[in-house]
Amino acid sequence: MHDYKKLEVWLESVEIVTEIYLLTNNFPDKEKFGLVSQINRSAVSIPSNIAEGAGRLSNKEFVQFLGYAIASSYELETQLIIANNLKFISKKQQEENIKSINIIQRKIHGLIKSLRK
């Protein structure tokens, strides 16, 4: 069992959730149950899977949930590109958030590597 609250990647992924929720507050109301819901769920899924994996009994299981977290981060990245294409967010907002997501992705990959040793 790992203390996920001490993991830098978990802390940073919680921060991105806050940023994403603030960002999607400005989306059109008609997207509330569409893209907004998808984006918010993908964002929340990242730290949630890190936490759930940390609570598992083996590193192998933890790695599996870190894989889910990475998958959610790529899903979020894709959804932000779509949001920009639809002009719901600016190119700058897209790029800034994707930059943060990419940092999280690299840190998750690093954590996976260390757990597999």
PDB file of C-alpha atoms in Angstrom, residues 20-82:
ATOM      1  CA  ILE A  20     -10.411  21.765 -15.917  1.00  0.00           C
ATOM      2  CA  TYR A  21     -13.585  22.352 -13.908  1.00  0.00           C
ATOM      3  CA  LEU A  22     -12.991  26.110 -13.986  1.00  0.00           C
ATOM      4  CA  LEU A  23     -12.332  25.910 -17.726  1.00  0.00           C
ATOM      5  CA  THR A  24     -15.493  23.935 -18.504  1.00  0.00           C
ATOM      6  CA  ASN A  25     -17.634  26.374 -16.494  1.00  0.00           C
ATOM      7  CA  ASN A  26     -17.418  28.641 -19.544  1.00  0.00           C
ATOM      8  CA  PHE A  27     -18.668  26.070 -22.051  1.00  0.00           C
ATOM      9  CA  PRO A  28     -22.115  26.507 -23.610  1.00  0.00           C
ATOM     10  CA  ASP A  29     -24.984  25.176 -21.472  1.00  0.00           C
ATOM     11  CA  LYS A  30     -25.919  22.716 -24.225  1.00  0.00           C
ATOM     12  CA  GLU A  31     -22.595  20.924 -23.605  1.00  0.00           C
ATOM     13  CA  LYS A  32     -23.284  20.328 -19.898  1.00  0.00           C
ATOM     14  CA  PHE A  33     -24.189  16.676 -20.456  1.00  0.00           C
ATOM     15  CA  GLY A  34     -21.940  16.240 -23.477  1.00  0.00           C
ATOM     16  CA  LEU A  35     -18.359  17.384 -23.748  1.00  0.00           C
ATOM     17  CA  VAL A  36     -18.273  19.078 -20.325  1.00  0.00           C
ATOM     18  CA  SER A  37     -19.284  15.855 -18.612  1.00  0.00           C
ATOM     19  CA  GLN A  38     -16.742  13.840 -20.608  1.00  0.00           C
ATOM     20  CA  ILE A  39     -13.897  16.273 -19.946  1.00  0.00           C
ATOM     21  CA  ASN A  40     -14.628  16.510 -16.231  1.00  0.00           C
ATOM     22  CA  ARG A  41     -14.884  12.728 -15.855  1.00  0.00           C
ATOM     23  CA  SER A  42     -11.602  12.185 -17.672  1.00  0.00           C
ATOM     24  CA  ALA A  43      -9.868  14.746 -15.477  1.00  0.00           C
ATOM     25  CA  VAL A  44     -11.251  13.288 -12.234  1.00  0.00           C
ATOM     26  CA  SER A  45     -10.325   9.799 -13.362  1.00  0.00           C
ATOM     27  CA  ILE A  46      -6.602  10.593 -13.364  1.00  0.00           C
ATOM     28  CA  PRO A  47      -6.068  11.218  -9.620  1.00  0.00           C
ATOM     29  CA  SER A  48      -8.842   8.765  -8.743  1.00  0.00           C
ATOM     30  CA  ASN A  49      -7.068   5.893 -10.494  1.00  0.00           C
ATOM     31  CA  ILE A  50      -3.746   6.858  -8.936  1.00  0.00           C
ATOM     32  CA  ALA A  51      -5.391   6.775  -5.500  1.00  0.00           C
ATOM     33  CA  GLU A  52      -7.217   3.518  -6.143  1.00  0.00           C
ATOM     34  CA  GLY A  53      -4.070   1.853  -7.427  1.00  0.00           C
ATOM     35  CA  ALA A  54      -2.085   3.052  -4.425  1.00  0.00           C
ATOM     36  CA  GLY A  55      -4.601   1.307  -2.208  1.00  0.00           C
ATOM     37  CA  ARG A  56      -4.059  -2.046  -3.877  1.00  0.00           C
ATOM     38  CA  LEU A  57      -1.967  -4.726  -2.250  1.00  0.00           C
ATOM     39  CA  SER A  58       0.656  -5.195  -4.946  1.00  0.00           C
ATOM     40  CA  ASN A  59       2.797  -3.039  -7.184  1.00  0.00           C
ATOM     41  CA  LYS A  60       1.451  -4.995 -10.162  1.00  0.00           C
ATOM     42  CA  GLU A  61      -2.083  -3.835  -9.349  1.00  0.00           C
ATOM     43  CA  PHE A  62      -0.852  -0.283  -8.732  1.00  0.00           C
ATOM     44  CA  VAL A  63       0.788  -0.266 -12.175  1.00  0.00           C
ATOM     45  CA  GLN A  64      -2.489  -1.442 -13.722  1.00  0.00           C
ATOM     46  CA  PHE A  65      -4.356   1.541 -12.246  1.00  0.00           C
ATOM     47  CA  LEU A  66      -1.587   3.914 -13.255  1.00  0.00           C
ATOM     48  CA  GLY A  67      -2.210   2.639 -16.778  1.00  0.00           C
ATOM     49  CA  TYR A  68      -5.861   3.619 -16.414  1.00  0.00           C
ATOM     50  CA  ALA A  69      -4.764   7.065 -15.212  1.00  0.00           C
ATOM     51  CA  ILE A  70      -2.553   7.528 -18.281  1.00  0.00           C
ATOM     52  CA  ALA A  71      -5.377   6.408 -20.553  1.00  0.00           C
ATOM     53  CA  SER A  72      -7.678   8.985 -18.967  1.00  0.00           C
ATOM     54  CA  SER A  73      -5.029  11.667 -19.445  1.00  0.00           C
ATOM     55  CA  TYR A  74      -4.847  10.922 -23.173  1.00  0.00           C
ATOM     56  CA  GLU A  75      -8.618  10.985 -23.330  1.00  0.00           C
ATOM     57  CA  LEU A  76      -8.597  14.401 -21.621  1.00  0.00           C
ATOM     58  CA  GLU A  77      -5.943  15.672 -24.003  1.00  0.00           C
ATOM     59  CA  THR A  78      -8.068  14.611 -26.981  1.00  0.00           C
ATOM     60  CA  GLN A  79     -11.176  16.257 -25.542  1.00  0.00           C
ATOM     61  CA  LEU A  80      -9.322  19.549 -25.041  1.00  0.00           C
ATOM     62  CA  ILE A  81      -8.261  19.469 -28.692  1.00  0.00           C
ATOM     63  CA  ILE A  82     -11.909  18.943 -29.651  1.00  0.00           C
TER      64      ILE A  82
END
